[in-house]
mmCIF file of C-alpha atoms in Angstrom:
data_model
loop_
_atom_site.group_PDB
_atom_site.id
_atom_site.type_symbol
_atom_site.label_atom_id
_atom_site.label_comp_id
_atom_site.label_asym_id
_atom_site.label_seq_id
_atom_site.Cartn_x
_atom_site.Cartn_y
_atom_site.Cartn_z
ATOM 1 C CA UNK I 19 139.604 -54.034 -24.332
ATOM 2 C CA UNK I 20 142.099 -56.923 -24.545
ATOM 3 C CA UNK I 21 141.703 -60.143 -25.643
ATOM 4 C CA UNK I 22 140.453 -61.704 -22.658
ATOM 5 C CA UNK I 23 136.843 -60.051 -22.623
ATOM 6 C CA UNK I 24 138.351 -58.068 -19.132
ATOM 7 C CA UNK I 25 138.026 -54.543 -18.697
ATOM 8 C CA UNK I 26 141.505 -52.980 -20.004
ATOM 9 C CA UNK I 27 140.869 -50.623 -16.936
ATOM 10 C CA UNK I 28 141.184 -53.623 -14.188
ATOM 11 C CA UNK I 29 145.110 -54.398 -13.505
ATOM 12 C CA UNK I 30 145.847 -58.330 -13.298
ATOM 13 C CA UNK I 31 146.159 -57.574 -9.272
ATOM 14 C CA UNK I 32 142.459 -57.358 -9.772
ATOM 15 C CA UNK I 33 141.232 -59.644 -12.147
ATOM 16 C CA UNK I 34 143.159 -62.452 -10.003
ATOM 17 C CA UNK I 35 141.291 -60.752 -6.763
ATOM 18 C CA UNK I 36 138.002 -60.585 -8.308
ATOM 19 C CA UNK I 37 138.010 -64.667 -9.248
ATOM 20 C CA UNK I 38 139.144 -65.189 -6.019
ATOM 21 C CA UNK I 39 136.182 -63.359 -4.145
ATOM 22 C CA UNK I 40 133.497 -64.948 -6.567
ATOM 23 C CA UNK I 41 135.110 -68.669 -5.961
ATOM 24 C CA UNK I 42 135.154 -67.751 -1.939
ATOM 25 C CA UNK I 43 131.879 -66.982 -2.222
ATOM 26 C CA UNK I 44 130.528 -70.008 -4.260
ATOM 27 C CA UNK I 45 132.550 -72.369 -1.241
ATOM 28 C CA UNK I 46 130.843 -70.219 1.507
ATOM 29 C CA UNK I 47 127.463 -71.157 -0.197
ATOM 30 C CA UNK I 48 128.626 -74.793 -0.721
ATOM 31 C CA UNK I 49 129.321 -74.997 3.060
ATOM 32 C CA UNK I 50 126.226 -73.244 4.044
ATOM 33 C CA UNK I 51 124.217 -75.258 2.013
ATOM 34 C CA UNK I 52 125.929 -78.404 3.007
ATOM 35 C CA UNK I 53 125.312 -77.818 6.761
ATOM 36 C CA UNK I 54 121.595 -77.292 5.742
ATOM 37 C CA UNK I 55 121.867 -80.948 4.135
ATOM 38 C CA UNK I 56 123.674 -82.292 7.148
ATOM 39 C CA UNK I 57 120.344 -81.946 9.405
ATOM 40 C CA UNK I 58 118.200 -83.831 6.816
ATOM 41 C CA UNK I 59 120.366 -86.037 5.625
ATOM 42 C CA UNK I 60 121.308 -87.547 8.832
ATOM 43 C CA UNK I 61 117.812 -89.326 9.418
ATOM 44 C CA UNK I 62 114.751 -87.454 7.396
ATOM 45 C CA UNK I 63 115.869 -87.662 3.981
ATOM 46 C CA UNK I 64 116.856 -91.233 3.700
ATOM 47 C CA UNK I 65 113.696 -92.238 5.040
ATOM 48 C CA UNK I 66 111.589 -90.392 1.961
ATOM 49 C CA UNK I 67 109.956 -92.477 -0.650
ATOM 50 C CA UNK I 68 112.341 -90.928 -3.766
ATOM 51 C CA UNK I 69 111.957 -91.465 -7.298
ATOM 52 C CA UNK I 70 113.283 -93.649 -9.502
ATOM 53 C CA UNK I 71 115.465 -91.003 -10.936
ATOM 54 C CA UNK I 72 116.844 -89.739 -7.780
ATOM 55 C CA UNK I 73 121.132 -90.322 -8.109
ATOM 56 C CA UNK I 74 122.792 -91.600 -5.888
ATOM 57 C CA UNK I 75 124.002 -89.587 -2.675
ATOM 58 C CA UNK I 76 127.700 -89.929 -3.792
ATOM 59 C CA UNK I 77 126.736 -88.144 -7.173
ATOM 60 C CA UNK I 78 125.722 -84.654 -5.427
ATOM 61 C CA UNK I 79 128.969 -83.751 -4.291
ATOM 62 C CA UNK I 80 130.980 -84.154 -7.835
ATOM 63 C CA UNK I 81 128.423 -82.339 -9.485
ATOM 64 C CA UNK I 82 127.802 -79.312 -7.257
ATOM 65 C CA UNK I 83 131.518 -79.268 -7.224
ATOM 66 C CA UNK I 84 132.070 -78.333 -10.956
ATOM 67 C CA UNK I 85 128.800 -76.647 -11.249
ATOM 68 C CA UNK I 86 130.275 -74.225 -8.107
ATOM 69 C CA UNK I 87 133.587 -73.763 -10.122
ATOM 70 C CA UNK I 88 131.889 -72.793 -13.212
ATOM 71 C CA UNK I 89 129.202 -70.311 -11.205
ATOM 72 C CA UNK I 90 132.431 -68.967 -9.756
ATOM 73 C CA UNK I 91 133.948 -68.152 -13.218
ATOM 74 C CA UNK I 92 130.705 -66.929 -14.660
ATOM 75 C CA UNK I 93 129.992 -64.444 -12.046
ATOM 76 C CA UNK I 94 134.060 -62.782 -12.060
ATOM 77 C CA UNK I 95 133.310 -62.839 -16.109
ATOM 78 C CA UNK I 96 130.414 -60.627 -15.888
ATOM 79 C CA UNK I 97 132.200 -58.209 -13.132
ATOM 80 C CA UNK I 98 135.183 -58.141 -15.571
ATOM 81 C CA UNK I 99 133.424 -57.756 -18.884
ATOM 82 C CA UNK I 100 134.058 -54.299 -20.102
ATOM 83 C CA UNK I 101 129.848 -53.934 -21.301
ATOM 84 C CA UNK I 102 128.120 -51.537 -19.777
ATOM 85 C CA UNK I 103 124.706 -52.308 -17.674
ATOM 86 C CA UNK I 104 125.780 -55.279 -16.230
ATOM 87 C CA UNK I 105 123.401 -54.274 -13.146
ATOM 88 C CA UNK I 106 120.220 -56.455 -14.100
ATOM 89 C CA UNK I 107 123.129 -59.531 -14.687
ATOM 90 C CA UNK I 108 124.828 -59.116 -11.735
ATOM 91 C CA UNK I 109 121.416 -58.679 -9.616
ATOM 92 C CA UNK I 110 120.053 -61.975 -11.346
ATOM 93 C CA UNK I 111 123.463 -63.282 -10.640
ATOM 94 C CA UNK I 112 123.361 -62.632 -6.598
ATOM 95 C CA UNK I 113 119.693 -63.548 -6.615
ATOM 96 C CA UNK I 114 120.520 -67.089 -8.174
ATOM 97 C CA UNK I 115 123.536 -67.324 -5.389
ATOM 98 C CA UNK I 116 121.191 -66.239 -2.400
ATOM 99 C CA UNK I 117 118.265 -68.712 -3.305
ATOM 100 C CA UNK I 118 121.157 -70.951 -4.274
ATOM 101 C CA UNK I 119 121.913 -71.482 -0.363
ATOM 102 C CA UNK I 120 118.243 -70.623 0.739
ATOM 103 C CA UNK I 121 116.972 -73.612 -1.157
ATOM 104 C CA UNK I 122 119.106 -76.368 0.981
ATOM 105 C CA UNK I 123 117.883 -74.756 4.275
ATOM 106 C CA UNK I 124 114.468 -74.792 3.177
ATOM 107 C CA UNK I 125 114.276 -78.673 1.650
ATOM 108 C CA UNK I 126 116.783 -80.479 3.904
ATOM 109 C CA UNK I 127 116.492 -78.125 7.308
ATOM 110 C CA UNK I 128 113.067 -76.771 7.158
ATOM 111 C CA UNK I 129 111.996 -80.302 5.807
ATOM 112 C CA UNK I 130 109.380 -77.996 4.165
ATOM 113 C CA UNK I 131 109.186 -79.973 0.430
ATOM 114 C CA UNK I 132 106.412 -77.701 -1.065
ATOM 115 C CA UNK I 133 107.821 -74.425 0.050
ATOM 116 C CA UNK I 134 111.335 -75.789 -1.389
ATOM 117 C CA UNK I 135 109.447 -75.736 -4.896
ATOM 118 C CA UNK I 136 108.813 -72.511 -4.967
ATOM 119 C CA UNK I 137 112.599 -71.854 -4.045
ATOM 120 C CA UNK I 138 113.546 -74.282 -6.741
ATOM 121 C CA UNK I 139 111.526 -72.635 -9.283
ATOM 122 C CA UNK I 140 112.249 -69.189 -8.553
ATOM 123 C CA UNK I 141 116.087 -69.972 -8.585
ATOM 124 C CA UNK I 142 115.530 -71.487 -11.779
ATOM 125 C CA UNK I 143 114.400 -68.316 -13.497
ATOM 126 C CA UNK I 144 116.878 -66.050 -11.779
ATOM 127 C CA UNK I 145 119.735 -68.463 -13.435
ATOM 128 C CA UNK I 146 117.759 -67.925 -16.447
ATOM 129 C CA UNK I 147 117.542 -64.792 -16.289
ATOM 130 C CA UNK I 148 121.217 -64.123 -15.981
ATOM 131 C CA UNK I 149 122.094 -66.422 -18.749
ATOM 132 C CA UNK I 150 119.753 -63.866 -20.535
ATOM 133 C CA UNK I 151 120.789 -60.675 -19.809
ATOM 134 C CA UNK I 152 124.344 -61.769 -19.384
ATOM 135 C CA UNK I 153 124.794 -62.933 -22.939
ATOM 136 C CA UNK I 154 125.662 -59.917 -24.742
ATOM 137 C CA UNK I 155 127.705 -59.189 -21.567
ATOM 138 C CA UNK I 156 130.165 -62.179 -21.339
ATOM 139 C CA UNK I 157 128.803 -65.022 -23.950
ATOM 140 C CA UNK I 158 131.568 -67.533 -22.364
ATOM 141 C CA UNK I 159 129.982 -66.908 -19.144
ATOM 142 C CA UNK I 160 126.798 -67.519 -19.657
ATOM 143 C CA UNK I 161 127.143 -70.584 -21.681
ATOM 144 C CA UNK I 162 129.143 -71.566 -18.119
ATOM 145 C CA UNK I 163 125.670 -71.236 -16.676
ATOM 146 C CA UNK I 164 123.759 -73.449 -18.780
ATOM 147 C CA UNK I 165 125.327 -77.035 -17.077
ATOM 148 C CA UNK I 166 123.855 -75.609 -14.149
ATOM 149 C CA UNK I 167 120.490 -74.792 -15.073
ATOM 150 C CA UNK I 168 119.945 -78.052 -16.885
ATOM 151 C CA UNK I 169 121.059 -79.232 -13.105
ATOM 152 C CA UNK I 170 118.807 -77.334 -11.551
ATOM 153 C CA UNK I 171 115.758 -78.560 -14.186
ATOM 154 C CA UNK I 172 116.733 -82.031 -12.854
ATOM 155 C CA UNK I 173 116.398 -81.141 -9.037
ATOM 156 C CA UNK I 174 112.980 -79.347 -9.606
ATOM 157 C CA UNK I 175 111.809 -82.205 -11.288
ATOM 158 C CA UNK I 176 112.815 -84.435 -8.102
ATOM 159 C CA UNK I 177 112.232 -81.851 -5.668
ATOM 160 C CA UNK I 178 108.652 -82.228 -7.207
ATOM 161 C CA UNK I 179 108.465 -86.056 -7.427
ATOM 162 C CA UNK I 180 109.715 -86.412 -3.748
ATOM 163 C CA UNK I 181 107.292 -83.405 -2.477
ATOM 164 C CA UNK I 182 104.544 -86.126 -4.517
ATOM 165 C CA UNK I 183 105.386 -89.362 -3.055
ATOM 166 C CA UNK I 184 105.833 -88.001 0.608
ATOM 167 C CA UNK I 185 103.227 -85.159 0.856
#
């Protein structure tokens, strides 16, 4: 094993091809989710009651922006850690990244606030759960996780207050 936590196995070819695919991914599920918002955010949204917690519009894109780079990172880490059993990680991991997009579809699209909790919260303990099993996997990478969970805390808590005020 070198240095770098990588697999000695995996040329540099690789490792630079395996970052790449996990940070196309994480900008496929940034658009997807972003068209999702587009459809509520164009008249629904603004019109909800929010809390008076709820950021600014302007803040969302900054955030999911670094949160996306780091998710990126985290994910290539755990392919390229030499440990073995990395499958429970990895399936937390692409659970997290599929409920992830479904979320935005189901809030902003579906305009379905309820239903969105129990996306929220179920996201939440997939991203736990990879922080979890993927700490004795890649430490670095799951400590890249834990920005975004606390991130994700914050949004359940709002996607509950907003589901409260408007429901």
């Amino acid at each position: 094993m070198r240095k770098t936590g990588v697999d000695n196995r995996i040329s540099t070819g690789g490792i630079v091809a395996v970052y790449g695919a996990f940070f196309l991914v994480c900008i496929l599920i940034a658009i997807t989710g972003g068209i999702a918002n587009s459809y509520g955010l164009a008249s629904w949204y603004p019109a909800l009651t929010k809390p008076w917690f709820n950021p600014p519009n302007w803040v969302f894109g900054p955030v999911w922006t670094v949160l996306y780079g780091m998710i990126a990172v985290a994910g290539a880490r755990y392919v390229l850690s030499p440990a073995r059993e990395k499958e429970p990680t990895l399936a937390l991991y692409t659970a997290q990244l599929a409920l992830n997009a479904a979320w935005s579809w189901v809030f902003f699209y579906g305009q379905a606030m309820g239903a969105a909790i129990a996306v929220i919260v179920a996201l939440w303990f997939a991203i736990a759960g990879t922080i979890a099993f993927g700490w004795n996997k890649d430490r670095l990478a799951s400590l890249l996780l834990i920005p975004y969970l606390a991130w994700v805390s914050y949004a359940t808590l709002l996607n509950v207050a907003i589901w409260r005020l408007n429901g």
